[in-house]
mmCIF file of C-alpha atoms and ligand atoms in Angstrom:
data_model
loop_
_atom_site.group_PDB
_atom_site.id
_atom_site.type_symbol
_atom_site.label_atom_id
_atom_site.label_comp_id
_atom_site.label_asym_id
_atom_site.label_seq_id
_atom_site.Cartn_x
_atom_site.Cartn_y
_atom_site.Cartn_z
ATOM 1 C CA UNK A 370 36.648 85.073 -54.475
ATOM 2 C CA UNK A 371 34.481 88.041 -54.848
ATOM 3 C CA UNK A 372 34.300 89.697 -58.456
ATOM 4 C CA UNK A 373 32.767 92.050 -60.091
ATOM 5 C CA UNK A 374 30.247 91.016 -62.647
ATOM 6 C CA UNK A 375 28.032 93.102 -65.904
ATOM 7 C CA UNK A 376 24.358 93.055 -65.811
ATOM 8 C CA UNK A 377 24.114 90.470 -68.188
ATOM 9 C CA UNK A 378 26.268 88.188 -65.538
ATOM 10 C CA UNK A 379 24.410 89.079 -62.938
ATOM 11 C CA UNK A 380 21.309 88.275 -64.674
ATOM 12 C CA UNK A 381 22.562 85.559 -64.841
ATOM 13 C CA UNK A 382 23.477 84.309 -61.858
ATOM 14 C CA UNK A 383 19.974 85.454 -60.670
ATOM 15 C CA UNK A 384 18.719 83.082 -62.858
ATOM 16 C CA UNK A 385 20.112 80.304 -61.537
ATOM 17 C CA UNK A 386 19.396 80.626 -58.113
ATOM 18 C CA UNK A 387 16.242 81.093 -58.707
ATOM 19 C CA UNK A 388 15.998 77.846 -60.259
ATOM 20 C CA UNK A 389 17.127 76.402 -57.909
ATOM 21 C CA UNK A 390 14.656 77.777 -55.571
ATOM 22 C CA UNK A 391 11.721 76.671 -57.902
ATOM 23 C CA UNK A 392 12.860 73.114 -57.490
ATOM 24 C CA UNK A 393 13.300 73.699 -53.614
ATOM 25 C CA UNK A 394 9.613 75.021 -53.701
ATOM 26 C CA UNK A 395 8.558 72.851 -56.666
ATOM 27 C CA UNK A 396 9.298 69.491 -54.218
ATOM 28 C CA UNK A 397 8.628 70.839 -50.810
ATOM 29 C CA UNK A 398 12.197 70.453 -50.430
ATOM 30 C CA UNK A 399 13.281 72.819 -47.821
ATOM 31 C CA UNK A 400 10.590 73.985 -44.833
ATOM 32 C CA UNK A 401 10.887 76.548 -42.025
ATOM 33 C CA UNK A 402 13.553 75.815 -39.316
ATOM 34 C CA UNK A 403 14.901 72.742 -41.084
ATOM 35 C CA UNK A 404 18.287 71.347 -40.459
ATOM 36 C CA UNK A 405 19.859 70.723 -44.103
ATOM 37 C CA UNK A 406 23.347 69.227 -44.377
ATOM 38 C CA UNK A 407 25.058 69.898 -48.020
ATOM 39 C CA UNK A 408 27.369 66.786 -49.163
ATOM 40 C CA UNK A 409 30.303 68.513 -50.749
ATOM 41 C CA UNK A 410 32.440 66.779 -52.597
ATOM 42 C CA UNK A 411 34.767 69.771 -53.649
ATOM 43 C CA UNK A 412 33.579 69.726 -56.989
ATOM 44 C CA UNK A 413 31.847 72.729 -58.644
ATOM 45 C CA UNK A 414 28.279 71.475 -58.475
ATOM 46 C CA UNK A 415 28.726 70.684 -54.504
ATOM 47 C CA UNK A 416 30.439 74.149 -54.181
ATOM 48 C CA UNK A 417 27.853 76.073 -56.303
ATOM 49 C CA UNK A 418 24.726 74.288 -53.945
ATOM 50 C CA UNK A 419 26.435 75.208 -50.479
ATOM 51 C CA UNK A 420 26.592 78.995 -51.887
ATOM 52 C CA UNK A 421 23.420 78.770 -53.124
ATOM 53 C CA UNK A 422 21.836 77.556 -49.933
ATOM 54 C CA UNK A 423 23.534 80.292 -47.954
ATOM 55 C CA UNK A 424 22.705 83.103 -50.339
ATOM 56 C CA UNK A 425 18.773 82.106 -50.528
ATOM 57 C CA UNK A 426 18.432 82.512 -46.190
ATOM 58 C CA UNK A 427 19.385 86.102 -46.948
ATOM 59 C CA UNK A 428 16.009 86.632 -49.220
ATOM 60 C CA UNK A 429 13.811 83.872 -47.640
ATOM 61 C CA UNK A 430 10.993 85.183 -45.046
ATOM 62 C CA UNK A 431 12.012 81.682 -43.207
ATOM 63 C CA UNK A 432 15.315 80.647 -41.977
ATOM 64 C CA UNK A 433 16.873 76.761 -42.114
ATOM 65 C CA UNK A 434 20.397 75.519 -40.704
ATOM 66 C CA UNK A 435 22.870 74.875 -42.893
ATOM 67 C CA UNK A 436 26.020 72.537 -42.390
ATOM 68 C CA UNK A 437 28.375 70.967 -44.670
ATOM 69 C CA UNK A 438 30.184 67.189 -45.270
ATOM 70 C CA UNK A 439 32.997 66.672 -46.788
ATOM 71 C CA UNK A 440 34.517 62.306 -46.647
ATOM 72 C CA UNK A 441 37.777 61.916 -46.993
ATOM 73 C CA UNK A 442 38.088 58.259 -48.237
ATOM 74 C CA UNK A 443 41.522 57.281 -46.280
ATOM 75 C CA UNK A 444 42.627 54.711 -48.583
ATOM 76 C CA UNK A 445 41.355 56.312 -51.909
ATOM 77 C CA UNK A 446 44.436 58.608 -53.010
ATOM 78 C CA UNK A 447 42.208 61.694 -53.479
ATOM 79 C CA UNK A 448 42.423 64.551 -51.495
ATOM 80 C CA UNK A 449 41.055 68.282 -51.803
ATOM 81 C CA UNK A 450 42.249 71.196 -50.077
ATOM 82 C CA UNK A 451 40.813 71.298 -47.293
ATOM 83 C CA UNK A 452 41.459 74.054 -45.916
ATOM 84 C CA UNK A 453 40.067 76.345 -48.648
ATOM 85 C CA UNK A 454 36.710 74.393 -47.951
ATOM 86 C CA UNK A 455 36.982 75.349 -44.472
ATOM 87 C CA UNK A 456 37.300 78.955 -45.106
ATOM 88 C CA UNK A 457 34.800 79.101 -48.342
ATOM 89 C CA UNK A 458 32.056 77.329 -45.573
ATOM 90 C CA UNK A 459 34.034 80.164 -42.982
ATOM 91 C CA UNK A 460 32.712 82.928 -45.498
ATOM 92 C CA UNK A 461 29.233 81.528 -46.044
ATOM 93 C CA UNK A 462 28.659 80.665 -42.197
ATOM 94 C CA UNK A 463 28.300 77.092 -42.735
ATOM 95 C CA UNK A 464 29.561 74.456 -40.313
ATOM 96 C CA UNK A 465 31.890 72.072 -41.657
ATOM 97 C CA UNK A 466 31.783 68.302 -40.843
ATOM 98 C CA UNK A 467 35.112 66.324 -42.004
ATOM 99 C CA UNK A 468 34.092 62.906 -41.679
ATOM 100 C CA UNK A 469 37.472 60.397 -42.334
ATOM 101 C CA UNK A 470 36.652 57.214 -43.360
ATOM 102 C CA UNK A 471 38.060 53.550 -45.169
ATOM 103 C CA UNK A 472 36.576 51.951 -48.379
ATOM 104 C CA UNK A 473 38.280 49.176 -48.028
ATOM 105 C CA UNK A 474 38.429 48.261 -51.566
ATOM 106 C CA UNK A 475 40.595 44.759 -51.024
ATOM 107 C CA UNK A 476 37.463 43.495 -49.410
ATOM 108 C CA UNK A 477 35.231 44.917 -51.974
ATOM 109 C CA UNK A 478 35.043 41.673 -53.584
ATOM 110 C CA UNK A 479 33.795 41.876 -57.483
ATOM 111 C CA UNK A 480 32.410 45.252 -56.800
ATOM 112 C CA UNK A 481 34.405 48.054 -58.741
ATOM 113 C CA UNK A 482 36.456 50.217 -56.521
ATOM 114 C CA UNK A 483 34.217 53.890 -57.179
ATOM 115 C CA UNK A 484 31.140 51.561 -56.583
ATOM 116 C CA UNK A 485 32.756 50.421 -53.163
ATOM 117 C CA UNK A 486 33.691 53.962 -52.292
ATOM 118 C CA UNK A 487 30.744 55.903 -52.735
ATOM 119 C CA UNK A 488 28.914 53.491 -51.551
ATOM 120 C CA UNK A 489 31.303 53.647 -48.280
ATOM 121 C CA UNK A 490 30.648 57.608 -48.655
ATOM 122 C CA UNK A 491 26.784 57.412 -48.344
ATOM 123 C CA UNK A 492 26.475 55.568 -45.622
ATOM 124 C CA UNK A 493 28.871 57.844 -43.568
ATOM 125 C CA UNK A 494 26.730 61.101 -44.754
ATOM 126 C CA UNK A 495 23.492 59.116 -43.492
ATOM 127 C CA UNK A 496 25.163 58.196 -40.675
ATOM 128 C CA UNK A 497 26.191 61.901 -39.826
ATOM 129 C CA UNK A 498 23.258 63.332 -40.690
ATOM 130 C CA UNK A 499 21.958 60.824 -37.803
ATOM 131 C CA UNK A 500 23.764 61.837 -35.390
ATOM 132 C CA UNK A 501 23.387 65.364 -35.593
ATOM 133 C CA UNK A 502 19.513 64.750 -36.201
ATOM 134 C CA UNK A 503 19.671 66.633 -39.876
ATOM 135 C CA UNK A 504 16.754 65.323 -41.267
ATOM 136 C CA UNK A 505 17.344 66.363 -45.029
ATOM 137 C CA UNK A 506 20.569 65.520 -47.049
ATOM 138 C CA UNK A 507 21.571 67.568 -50.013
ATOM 139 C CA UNK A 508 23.477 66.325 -53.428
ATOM 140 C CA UNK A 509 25.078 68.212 -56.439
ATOM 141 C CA UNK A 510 23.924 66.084 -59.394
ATOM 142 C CA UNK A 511 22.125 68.350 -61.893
ATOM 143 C CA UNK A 512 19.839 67.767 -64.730
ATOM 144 C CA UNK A 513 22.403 66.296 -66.913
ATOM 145 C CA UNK A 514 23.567 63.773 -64.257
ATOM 146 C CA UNK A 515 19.818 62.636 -63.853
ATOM 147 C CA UNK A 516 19.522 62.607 -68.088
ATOM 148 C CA UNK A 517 22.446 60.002 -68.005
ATOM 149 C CA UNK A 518 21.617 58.565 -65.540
ATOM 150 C CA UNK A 519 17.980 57.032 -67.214
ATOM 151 C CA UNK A 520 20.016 56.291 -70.424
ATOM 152 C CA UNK A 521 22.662 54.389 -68.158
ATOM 153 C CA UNK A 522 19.830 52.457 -66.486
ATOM 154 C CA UNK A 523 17.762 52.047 -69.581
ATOM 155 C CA UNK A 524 20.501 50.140 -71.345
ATOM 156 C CA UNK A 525 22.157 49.061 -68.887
ATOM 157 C CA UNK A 526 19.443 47.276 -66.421
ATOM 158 C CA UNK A 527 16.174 47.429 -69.034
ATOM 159 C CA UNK A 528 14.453 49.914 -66.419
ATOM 160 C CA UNK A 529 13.156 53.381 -66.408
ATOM 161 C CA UNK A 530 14.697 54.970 -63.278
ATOM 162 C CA UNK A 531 17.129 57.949 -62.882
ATOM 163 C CA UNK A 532 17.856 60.274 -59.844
ATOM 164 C CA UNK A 533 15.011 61.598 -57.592
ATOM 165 C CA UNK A 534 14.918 65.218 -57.069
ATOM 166 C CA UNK A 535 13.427 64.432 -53.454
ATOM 167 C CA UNK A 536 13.617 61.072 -51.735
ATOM 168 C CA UNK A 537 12.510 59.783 -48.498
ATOM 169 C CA UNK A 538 14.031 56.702 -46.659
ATOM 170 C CA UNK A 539 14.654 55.285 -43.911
ATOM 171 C CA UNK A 540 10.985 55.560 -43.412
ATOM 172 C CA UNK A 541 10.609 59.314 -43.789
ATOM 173 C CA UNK A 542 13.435 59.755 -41.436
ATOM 174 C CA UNK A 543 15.806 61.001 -43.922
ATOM 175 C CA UNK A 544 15.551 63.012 -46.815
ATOM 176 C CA UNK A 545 17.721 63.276 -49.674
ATOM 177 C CA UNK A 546 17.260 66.422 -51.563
ATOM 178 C CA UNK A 547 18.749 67.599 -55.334
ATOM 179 C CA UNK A 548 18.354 71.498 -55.343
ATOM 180 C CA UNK A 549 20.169 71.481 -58.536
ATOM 181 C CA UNK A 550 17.567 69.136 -60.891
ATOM 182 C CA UNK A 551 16.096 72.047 -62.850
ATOM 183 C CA UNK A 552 19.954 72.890 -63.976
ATOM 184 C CA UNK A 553 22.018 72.054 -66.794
ATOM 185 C CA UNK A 554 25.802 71.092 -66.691
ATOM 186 C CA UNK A 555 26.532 74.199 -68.978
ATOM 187 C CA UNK A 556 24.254 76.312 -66.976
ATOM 188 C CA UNK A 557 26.599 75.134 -63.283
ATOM 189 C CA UNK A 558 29.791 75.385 -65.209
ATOM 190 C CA UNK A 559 29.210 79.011 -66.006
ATOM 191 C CA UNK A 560 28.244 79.628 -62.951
ATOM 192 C CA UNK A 561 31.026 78.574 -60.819
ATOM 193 C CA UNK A 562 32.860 80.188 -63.270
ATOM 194 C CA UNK A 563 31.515 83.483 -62.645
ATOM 195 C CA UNK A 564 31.586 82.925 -58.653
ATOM 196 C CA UNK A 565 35.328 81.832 -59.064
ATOM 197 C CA UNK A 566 34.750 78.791 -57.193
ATOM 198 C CA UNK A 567 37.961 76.213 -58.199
ATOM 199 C CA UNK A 568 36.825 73.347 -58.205
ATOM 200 C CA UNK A 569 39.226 71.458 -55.354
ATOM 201 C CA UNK A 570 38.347 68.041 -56.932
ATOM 202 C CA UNK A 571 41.532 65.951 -57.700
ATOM 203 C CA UNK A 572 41.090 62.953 -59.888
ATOM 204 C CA UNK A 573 40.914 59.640 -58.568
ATOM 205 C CA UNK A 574 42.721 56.840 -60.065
ATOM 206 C CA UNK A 575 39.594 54.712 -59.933
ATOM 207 C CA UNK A 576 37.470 56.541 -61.201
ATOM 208 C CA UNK A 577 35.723 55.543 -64.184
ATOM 209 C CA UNK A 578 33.148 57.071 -66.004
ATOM 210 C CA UNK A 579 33.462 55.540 -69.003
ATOM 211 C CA UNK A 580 30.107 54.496 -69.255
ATOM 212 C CA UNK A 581 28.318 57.504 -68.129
ATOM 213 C CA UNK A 582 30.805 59.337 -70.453
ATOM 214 C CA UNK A 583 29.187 57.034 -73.498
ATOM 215 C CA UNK A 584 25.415 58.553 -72.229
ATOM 216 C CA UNK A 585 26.580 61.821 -72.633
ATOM 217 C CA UNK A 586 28.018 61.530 -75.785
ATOM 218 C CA UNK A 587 24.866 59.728 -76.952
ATOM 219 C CA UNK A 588 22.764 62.304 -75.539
ATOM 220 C CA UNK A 589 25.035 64.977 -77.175
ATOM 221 C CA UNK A 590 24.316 63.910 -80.582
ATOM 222 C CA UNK A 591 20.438 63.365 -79.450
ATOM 223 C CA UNK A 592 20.569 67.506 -79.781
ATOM 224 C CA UNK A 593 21.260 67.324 -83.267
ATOM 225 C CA UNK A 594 17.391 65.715 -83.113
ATOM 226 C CA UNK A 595 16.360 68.171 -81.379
ATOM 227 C CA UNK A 596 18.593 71.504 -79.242
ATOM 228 C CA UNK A 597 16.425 71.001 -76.616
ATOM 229 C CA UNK A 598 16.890 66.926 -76.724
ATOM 230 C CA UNK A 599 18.682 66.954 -73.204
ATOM 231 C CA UNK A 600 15.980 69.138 -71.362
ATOM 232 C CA UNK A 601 12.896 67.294 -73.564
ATOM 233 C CA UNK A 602 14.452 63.691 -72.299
ATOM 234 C CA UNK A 603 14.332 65.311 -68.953
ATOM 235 C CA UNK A 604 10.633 65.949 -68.699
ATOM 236 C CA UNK A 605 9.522 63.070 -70.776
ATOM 237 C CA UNK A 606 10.569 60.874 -67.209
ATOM 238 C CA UNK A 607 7.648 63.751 -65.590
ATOM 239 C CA UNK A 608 4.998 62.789 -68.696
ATOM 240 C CA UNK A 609 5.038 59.044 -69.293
ATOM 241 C CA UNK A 610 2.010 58.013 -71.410
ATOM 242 C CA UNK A 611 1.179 54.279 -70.665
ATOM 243 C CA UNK A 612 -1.712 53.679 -72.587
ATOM 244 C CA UNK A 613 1.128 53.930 -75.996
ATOM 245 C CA UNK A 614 3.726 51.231 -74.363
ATOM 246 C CA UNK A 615 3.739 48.154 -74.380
HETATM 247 N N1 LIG B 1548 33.756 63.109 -50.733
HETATM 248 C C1 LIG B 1548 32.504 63.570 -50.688
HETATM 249 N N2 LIG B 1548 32.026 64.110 -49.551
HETATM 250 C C2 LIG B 1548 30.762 64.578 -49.485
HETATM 251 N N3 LIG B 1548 29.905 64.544 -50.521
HETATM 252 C C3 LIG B 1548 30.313 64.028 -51.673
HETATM 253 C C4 LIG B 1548 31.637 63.515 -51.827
HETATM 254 N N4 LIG B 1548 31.767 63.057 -53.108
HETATM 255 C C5 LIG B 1548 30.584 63.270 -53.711
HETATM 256 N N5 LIG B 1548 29.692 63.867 -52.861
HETATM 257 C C6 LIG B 1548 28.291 64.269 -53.160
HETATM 258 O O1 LIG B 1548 27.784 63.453 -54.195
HETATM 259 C C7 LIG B 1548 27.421 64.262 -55.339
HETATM 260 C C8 LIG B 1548 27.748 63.518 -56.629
HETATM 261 O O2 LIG B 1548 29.067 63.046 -56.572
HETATM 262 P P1 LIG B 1548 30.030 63.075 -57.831
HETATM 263 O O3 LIG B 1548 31.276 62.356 -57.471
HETATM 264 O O4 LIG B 1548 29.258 62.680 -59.032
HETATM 265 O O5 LIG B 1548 30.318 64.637 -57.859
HETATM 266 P P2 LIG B 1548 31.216 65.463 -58.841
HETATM 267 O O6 LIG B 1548 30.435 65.769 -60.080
HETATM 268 O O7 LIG B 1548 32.527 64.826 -59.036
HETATM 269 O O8 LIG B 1548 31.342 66.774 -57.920
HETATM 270 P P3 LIG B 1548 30.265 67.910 -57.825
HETATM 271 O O9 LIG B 1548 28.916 67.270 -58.068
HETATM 272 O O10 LIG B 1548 30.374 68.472 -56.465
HETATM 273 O O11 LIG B 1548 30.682 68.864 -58.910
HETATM 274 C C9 LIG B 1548 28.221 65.551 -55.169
HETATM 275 O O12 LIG B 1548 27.579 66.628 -55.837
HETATM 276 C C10 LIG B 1548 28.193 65.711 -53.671
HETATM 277 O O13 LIG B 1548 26.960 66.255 -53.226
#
């Protein structure tokens, strides 16, 4: 997995951990001695958060606990390799929780199946985290999932909402943490590319992202606007004037 990288790489990959970090400190996300379990899904995002996690207790004058979830939806025919995520969490000293679980998408009623699921998912990752009193949850969505996201919602449900980068619930019990908000699709794809992690996700014959696919492709030609549309659409949700709406 290891490989040997130039300066400019390395640079690189400096750059987005510290990102990361500035969002972890920009939130209060992480404190001292807390328990944080990473929800993995196999993907590359998921993958790239669990290594960044690990690799920032090495620097950090404080220490947290880190564990891992994986869900394996039982009667959702997609599977990852499980065992390489047991020995990439191996290498980074992470505990591994396998959690095996039904959707049970014939009694799902008029709800689509990936709604059902992931649905299903959450709830056994709050559970988890419950009973092995983790009090904050970590996710892999990234800037651009949070940018589609409020165009999804905007046109879809006439509301101005996306994805937190820090939530708490169950009163304050929980909370669900996004380490990766500051970062860009482009920016995690290079760098799981340059870390070698594969990303173990299989596709699901469910899943449908046509919509969110739609977003992106608006958003995509929203940088012909502007290069910086995608970031700029980002922080407008941080700088909403009132007074000029209606
Ligand atoms: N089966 C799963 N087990 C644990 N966590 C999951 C699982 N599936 C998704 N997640 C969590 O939910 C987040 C968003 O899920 P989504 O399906 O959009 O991820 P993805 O883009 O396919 O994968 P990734 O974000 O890891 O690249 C993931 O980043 C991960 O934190």
């Amino acid at each position: 997995m290891l490989k040997k990288h130039t300066k400019q790489e390395q640079a690189f990959i400096q750059k987005v951990r510290q990102t990361a970090g500035k969002a972890i400190n920009q939130y209060q996300m992480i404190e001292a001695d807390d328990k944080v379990m990473v929800a993995v899904s196999g993907g590359k995002d998921s993958l790239a958060l669990l290594e960044i996690l690990s690799n920032r207790r090495k620097g950090l004058p404080i220490d947290y606990e880190l564990h891992a979830a994986h869900i394996i939806t039982e009667d959702v025919p997609y599977q990852i390799d499980v065992d390489w995520l047991q020995s990439f969490c191996t290498e980074l000293n992470v505990t591994l929780h396998l959690v095996t679980t039904r959707a049970n998408l014939e009694t799902a009623g008029k709800k689509k199946p990936c709604f059902a699921c992931s649905r299903n998912r959450r709830k056994e990752l709050f559970k988890l985290t419950h009973s092995l009193g983790i009090k904050t949850l970590a996710f892999g969505h990234h800037l651009d999932d949070a940018v589609e996201t409020l165009v999804m919602n905007m046109a879809q449900h006439a509301n101005i909402s996306s994805i937190p980068a820090s939530l708490n619930m169950f009163e304050n019990k929980l909370k669900v943490i996004r380490p990766l908000t500051l970062l860009t699709n482009e920016e995690m794809k290079n760098y799981a590319t340059l870390q070698g992690f594969q990303s173990l996700k299989r596709e699901c014959p469910y899943e449908d992202h046509t919509i969110r696919l739609k977003a992106r492709r608006i958003i995509d030609q929203m940088t012909s606007i502007n290069p910086k549309a995608r970031i700029n659409i980002f922080n407008s949700m941080k700088k909403i004037d009132f007074e000029y709406l209606p």
